[in-house]
Tab-separated table of C-alpha atoms and ligand atoms in Angstrom:
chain	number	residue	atom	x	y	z
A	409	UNK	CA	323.417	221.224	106.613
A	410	UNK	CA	325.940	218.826	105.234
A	411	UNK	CA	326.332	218.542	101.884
A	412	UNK	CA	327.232	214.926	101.589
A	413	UNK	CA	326.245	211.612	103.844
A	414	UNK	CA	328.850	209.402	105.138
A	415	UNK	CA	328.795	206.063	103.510
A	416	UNK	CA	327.181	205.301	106.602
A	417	UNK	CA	324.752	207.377	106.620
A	418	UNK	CA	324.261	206.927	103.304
A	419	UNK	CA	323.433	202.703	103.803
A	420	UNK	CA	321.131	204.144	106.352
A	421	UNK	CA	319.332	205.951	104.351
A	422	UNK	CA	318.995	203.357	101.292
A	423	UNK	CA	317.674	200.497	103.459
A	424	UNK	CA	314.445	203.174	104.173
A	425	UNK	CA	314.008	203.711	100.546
A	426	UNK	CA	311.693	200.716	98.053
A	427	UNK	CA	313.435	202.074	94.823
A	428	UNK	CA	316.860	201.181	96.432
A	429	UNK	CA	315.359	197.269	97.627
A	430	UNK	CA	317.294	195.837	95.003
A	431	UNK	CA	320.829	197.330	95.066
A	432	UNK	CA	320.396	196.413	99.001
A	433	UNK	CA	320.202	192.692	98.161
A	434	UNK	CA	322.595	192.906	95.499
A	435	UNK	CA	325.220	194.638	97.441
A	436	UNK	CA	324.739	193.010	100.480
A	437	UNK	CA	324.025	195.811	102.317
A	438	UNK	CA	320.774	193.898	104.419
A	439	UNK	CA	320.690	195.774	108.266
A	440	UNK	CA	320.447	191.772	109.626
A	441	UNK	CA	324.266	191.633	108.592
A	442	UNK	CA	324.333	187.193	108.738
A	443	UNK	CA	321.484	187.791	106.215
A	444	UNK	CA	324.361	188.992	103.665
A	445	UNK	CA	327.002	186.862	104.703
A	446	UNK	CA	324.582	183.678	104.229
A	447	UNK	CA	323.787	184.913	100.276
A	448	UNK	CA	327.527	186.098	100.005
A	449	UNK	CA	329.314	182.802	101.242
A	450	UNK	CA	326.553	180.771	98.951
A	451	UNK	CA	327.015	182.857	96.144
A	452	UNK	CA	328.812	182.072	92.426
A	453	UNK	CA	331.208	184.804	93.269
A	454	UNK	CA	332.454	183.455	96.133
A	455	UNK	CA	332.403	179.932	94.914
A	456	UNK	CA	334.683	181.421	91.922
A	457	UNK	CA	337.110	183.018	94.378
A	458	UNK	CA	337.750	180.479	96.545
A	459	UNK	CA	338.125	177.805	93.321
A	460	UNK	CA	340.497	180.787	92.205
A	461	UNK	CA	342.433	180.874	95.625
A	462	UNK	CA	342.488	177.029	95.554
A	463	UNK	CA	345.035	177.170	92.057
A	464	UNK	CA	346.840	179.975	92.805
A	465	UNK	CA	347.485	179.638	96.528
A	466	UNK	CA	346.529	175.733	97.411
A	467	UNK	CA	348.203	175.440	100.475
A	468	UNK	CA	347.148	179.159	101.770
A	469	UNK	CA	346.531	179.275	105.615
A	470	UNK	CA	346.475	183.283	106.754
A	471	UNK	CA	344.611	185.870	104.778
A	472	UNK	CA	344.651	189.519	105.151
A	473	UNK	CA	341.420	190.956	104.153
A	474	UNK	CA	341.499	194.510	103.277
A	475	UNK	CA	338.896	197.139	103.396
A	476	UNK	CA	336.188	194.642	104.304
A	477	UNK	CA	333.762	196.917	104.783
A	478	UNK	CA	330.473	194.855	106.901
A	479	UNK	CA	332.766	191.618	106.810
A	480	UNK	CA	331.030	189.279	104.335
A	481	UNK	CA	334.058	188.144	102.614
A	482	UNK	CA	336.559	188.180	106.165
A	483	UNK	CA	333.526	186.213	107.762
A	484	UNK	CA	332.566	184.032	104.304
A	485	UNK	CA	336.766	183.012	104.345
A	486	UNK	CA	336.770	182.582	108.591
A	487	UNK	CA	334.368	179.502	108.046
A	488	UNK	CA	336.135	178.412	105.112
A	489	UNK	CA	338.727	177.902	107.968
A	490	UNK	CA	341.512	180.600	106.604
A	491	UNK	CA	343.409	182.578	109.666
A	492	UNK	CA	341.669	185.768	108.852
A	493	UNK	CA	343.379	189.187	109.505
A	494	UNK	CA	340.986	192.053	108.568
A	495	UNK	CA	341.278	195.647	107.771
A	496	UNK	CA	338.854	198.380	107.568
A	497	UNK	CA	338.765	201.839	108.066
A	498	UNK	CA	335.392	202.502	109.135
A	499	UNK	CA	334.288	201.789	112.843
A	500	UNK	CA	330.477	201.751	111.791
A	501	UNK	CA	328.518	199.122	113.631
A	502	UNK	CA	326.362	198.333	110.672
A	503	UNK	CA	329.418	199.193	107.221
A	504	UNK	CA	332.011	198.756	108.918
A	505	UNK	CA	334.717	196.698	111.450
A	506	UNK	CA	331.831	197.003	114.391
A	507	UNK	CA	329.579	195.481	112.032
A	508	UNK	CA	332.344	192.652	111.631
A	509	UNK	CA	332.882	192.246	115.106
A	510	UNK	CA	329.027	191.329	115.538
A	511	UNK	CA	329.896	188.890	113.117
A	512	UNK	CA	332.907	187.588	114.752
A	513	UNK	CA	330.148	186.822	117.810
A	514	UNK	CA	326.940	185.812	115.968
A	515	UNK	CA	329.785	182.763	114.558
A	516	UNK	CA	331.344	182.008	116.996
A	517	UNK	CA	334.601	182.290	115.193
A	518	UNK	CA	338.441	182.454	117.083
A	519	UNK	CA	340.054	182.767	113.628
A	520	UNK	CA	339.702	186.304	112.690
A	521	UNK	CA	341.160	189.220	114.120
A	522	UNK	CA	339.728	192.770	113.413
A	523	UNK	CA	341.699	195.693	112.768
A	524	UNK	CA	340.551	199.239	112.132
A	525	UNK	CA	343.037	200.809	109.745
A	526	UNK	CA	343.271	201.890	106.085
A	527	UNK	CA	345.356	199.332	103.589
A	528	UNK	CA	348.510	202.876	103.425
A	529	UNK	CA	349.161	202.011	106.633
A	530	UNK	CA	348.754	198.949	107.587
A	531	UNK	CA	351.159	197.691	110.829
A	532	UNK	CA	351.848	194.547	110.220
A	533	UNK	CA	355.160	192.903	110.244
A	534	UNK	CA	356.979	192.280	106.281
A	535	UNK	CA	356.516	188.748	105.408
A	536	UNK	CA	353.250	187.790	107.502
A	537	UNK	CA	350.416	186.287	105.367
A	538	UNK	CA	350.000	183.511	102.610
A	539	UNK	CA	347.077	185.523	100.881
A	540	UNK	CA	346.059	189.830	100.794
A	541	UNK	CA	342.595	190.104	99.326
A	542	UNK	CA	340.685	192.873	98.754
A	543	UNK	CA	336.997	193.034	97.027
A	544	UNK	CA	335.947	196.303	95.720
A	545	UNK	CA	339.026	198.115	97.675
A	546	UNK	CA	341.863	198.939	95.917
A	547	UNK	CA	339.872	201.647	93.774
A	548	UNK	CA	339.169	203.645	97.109
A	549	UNK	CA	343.011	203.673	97.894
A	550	UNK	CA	344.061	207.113	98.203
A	551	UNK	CA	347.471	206.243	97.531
A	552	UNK	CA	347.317	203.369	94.774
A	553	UNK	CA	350.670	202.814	94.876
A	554	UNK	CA	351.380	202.916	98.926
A	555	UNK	CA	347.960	200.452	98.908
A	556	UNK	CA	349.659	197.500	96.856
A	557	UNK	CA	353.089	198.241	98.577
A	558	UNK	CA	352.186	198.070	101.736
A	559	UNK	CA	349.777	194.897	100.597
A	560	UNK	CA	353.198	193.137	98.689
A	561	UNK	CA	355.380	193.869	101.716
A	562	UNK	CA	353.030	192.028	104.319
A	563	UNK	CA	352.972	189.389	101.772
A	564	UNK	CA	355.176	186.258	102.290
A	565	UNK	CA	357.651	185.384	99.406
A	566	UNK	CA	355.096	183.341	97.148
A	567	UNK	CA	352.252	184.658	98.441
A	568	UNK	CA	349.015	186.052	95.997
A	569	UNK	CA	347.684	189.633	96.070
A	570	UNK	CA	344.063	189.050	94.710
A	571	UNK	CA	341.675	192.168	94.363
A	572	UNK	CA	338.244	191.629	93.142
A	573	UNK	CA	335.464	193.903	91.581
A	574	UNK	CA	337.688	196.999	90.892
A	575	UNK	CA	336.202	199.854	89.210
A	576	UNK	CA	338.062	200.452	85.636
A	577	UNK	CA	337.925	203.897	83.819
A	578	UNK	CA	340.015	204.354	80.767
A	579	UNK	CA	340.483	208.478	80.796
A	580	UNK	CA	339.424	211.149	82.573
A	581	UNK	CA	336.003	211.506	80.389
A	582	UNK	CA	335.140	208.296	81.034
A	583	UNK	CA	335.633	208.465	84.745
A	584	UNK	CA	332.889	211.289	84.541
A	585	UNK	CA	330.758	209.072	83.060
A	586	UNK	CA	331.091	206.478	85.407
A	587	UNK	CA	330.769	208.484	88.568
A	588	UNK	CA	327.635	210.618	86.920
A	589	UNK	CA	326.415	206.913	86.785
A	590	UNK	CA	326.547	205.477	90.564
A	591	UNK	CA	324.020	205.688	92.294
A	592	UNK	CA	325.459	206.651	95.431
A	593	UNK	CA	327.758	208.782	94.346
A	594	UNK	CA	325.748	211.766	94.590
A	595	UNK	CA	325.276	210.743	98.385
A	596	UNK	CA	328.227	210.498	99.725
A	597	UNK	CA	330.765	211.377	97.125
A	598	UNK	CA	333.404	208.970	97.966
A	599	UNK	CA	333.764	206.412	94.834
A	600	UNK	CA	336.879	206.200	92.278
A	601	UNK	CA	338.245	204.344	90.021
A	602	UNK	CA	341.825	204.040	88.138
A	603	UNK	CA	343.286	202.406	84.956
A	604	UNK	CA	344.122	199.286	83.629
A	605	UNK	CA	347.544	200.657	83.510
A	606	UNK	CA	347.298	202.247	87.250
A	607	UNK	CA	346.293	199.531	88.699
A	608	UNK	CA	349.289	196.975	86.779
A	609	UNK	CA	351.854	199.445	87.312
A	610	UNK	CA	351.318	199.706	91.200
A	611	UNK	CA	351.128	195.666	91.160
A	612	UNK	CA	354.546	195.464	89.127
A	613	UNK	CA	356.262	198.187	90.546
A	614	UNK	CA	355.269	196.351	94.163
A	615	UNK	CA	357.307	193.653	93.836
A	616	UNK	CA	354.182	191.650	92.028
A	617	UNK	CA	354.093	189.178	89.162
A	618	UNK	CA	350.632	189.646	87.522
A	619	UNK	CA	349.610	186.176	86.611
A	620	UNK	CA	345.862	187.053	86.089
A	621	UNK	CA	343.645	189.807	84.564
A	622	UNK	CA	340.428	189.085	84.249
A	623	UNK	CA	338.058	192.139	82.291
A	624	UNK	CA	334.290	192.425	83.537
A	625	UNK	CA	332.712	189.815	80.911
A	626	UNK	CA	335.739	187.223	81.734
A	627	UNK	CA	334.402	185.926	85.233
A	628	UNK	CA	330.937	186.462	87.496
A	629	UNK	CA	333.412	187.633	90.461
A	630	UNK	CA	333.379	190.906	87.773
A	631	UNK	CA	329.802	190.786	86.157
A	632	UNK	CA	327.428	189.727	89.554
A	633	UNK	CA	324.695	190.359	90.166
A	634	UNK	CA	324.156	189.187	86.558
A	635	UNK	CA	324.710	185.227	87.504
A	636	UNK	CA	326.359	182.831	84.748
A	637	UNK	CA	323.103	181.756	83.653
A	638	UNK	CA	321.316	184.903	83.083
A	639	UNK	CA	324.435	186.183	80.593
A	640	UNK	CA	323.902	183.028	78.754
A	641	UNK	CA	320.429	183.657	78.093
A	642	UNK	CA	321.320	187.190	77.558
A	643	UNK	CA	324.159	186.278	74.842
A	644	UNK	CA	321.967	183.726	73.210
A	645	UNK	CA	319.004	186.358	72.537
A	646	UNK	CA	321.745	188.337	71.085
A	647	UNK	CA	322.850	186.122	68.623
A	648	UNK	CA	319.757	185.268	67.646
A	649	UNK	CA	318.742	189.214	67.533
A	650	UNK	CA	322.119	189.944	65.111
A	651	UNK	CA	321.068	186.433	63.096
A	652	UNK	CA	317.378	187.737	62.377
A	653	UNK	CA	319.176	191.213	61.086
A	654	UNK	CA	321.177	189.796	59.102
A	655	UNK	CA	318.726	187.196	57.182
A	656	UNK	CA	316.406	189.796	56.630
A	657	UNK	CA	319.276	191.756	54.715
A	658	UNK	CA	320.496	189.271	52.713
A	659	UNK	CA	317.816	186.644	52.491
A	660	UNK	CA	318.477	183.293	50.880
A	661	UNK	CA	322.411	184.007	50.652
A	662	UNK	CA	322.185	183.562	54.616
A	663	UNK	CA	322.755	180.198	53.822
A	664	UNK	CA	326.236	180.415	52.645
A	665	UNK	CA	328.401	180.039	56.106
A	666	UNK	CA	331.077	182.174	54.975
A	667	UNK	CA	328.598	185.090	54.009
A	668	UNK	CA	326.797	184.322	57.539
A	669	UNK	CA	330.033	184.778	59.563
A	670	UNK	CA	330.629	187.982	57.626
A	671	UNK	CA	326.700	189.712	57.754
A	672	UNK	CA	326.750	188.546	61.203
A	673	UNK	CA	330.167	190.327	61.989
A	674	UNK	CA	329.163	193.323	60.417
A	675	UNK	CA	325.430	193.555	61.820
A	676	UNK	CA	326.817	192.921	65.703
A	677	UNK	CA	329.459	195.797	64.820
A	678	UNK	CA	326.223	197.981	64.449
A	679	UNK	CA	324.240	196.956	67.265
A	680	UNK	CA	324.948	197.944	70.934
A	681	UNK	CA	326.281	194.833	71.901
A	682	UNK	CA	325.884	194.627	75.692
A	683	UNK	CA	328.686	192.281	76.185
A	684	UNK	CA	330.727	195.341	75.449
A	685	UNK	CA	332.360	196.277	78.389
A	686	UNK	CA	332.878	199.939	77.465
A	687	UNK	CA	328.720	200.263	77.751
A	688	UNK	CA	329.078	199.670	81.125
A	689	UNK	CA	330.299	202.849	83.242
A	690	UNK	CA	333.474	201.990	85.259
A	691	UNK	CA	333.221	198.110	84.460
A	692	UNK	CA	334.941	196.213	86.828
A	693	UNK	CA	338.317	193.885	87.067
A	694	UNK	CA	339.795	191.089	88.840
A	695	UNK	CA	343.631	190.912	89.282
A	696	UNK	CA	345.980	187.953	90.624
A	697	UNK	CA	349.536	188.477	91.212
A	698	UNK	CA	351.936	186.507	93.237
A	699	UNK	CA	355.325	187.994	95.238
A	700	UNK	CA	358.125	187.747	93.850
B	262	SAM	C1	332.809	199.312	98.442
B	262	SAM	S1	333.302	199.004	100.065
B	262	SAM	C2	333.680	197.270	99.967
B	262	SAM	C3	333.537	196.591	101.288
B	262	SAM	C4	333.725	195.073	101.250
B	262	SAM	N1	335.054	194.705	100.834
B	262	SAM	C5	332.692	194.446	100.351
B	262	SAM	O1	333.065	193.935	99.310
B	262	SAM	O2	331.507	194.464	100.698
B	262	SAM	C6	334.903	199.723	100.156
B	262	SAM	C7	335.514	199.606	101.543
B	262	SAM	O3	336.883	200.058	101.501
B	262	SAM	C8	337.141	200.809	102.650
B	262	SAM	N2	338.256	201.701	102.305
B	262	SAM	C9	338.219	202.918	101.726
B	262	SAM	N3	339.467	203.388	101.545
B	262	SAM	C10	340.308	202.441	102.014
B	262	SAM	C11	341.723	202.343	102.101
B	262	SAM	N4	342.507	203.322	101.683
B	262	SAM	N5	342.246	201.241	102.681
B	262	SAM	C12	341.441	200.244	103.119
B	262	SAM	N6	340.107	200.283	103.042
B	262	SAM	C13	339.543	201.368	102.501
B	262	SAM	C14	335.842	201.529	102.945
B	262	SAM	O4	335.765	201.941	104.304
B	262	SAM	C15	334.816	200.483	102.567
B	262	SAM	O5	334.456	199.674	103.647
C-alpha cells in the first residue's frame, strides 16, 4: 500500500468525509466544479484581485494563469473577458486541467486555452502576455527561482507578475510548524512554503520591480475565508477584551488617555493577539511586481 494519496486522490477522499465539509467549501474544492467557480468569481477575493489588476495593469488584455489547479480563477478571469492562457500540471478531471477543460465547455468560453505543464517549463514565446498570475502556486515551485524566471521572461516589458495566497515560513522551525499544521499534508505530502526573502529575491533577481507586498492581515485575497466583516467584528471584541483588562488593573486612572494608550499597549503585548500573523502557521502573502 501507498504511503501517500495524490492530491487527487486526496480531494477524493475529503469530499466523502463530514469533518472535512467545510474546508471543501472554503477551498473550493465542490465535485460540481461551476459550483466553485460561481462562489469564487462572486467572492471578496476575487473582487480585490481584479480591483488590484485594474491599478496595476488597466489596460491588461492576455493573462497567463499558472498552476490553476480546477480552473476557478482561469475560468473566473475568461468571463471577465481577459485572453486566458492556463497552466497546470495535473491532468485530473476533477483538480486539475481536465477539470478546466469541463469548464471551458459548461461556459461556453473561446478565450482560454489550456495547457498541461509546470510554471519551470513553460513554452511560451519571451514577451507574450500583459499579466502572469498565480494563486496559491508559486510556493509549490520546485525551482523558485526557474518559476518567476520563466514567469518574467513570458512577461511583456511592463507587464505585472501577481501571485496570491503564498504560504510564508520564516525558518526552518517554523516551516515544521506549519506543515505539522495542514490538514492535508499528512495525505498527500506535497505542500511548501518559502521566505519573505525567497520569494523577493527570485522576483528581483527575475528582472521584477516589486511594487506590492501585502502580509496576511493587509488584504482578504491573504486572510479568506475570514471575510472583511468577520475580522472587524473579530478586532473590535479584541479591543474591547484588552480595554476591560486594562480598567480592571488600573481602575479610575483609565480615564487619563495617555495612561489608556499605554495599559492598553502593554495588556495587548500580553494577550495572544490573533491579528498576529506569526499565530498563524505558514500565513500567507500577496506580491505585485511589474517587468522591468
Ligand atoms: C493549491 S493548488 C492551487 C490551485 C489553484 N490555483 C487554486 O487557487 O485553486 C496548487 C496547484 O499548483 C500546481 N503546481 C504544483 N507545482 C507546480 C509548478 N511547479 N508549476 C505550476 N503549477 C504547479 C498543482 O498541480 C496545483 O494544481
Amino acid at each position: 500500500m501507498k504511503d501517500k494519496m495524490t492530491w487527487e486522490e486526496t480531494i477524493e477522499f475529503i469530499r466523502t468525509k463530514p469533518e472535512f465539509a467545510v474546508l471543501v467549501d472554503k477551498a473550493y474544492f465542490d465535485a460540481d466544479l461551476p459550483v466553485n467557480v460561481e462562489k469564487f468569481k462572486q467572492s471578496e477575493e476575487f473582487v480585490e484581485i481584479l480591483a488590484l489588476i485594474k491599478q496595476y495593469a488597466p489596460n491588461a488584455k492576455t493573462l497567463l494563469d499558472i498552476g490553476s489547479g480546477n480552473g476557478i480563477s482561469s475560468i473566473s478571469f475568461a468571463i471577465n473577458a481577459y485572453e486566458v492562457d492556463t497552466v497546470e500540471p495535473d491532468s485530473s478531471e476533477t483538480i486539475g486541467a481536465g477539470a478546466i477543460r469541463k469548464l471551458k465547455n459548461y461556459y461556453k468560453l473561446d478565450n482560454i486555452k489550456i495547457y498541461e505543464a509546470f510554471a519551470e517549463e513553460i513554452k511560451f514565446p519571451d514577451n507574450s502576455f500583459d499579466i502572469v498570475f498565480a494563486r496559491q502556486c508559486m510556493h509549490h515551485a520546485y525551482d523558485l527561482n526557474k518559476f518567476v524566471a520563466e514567469s518574467s521572461r513570458v512577461l511583456k516589458p511592463g507587464g505585472l507578475f501577481m501571485t496570491v495566497r503564498d504560504h510564508v515560513i520564516y525558518n526552518e522551525t517554523d516551516k515544521k510548524w506549519f506543515l505539522d499544521n495542514h490538514p492535508l499534508q499528512k495525505f498527500y505530502g506535497g505542500e511548501n512554503a518559502f521566505t519573505n526573502n525567497e520569494y523577493t529575491n527570485a522576483i528581483n533577481k527575475a528582472g521584477l520591480d516589486l511594487k506590492l507586498t501585502l502580509k496576511h492581515f493587509d488584504s482578504v485575497i491573504n486572510f479568506f475565508p475570514l471575510t472583511s466583516a468577520e475580522k472587524k467584528i473579530k478586532e473590535k471584541e479584541f479591543e474591547l477584551l484588552v480595554q476591560s483588562i486594562a480598567q480592571k488593573k488600573i481602575g479610575l486612572l483609565y480615564k487619563l488617555s495617555f495612561v489608556k494608550t499605554i495599559v492598553d499597549k502593554i495588556v495587548k503585548s500580553k494577550l495572544n493577539n490573533p491579528f498576529n500573523e506569526e499565530s498563524i502557521p505558514g500565513r500567507m502573502y500577496t506580491y505585485l511586481a511589474i517587468k522591468k
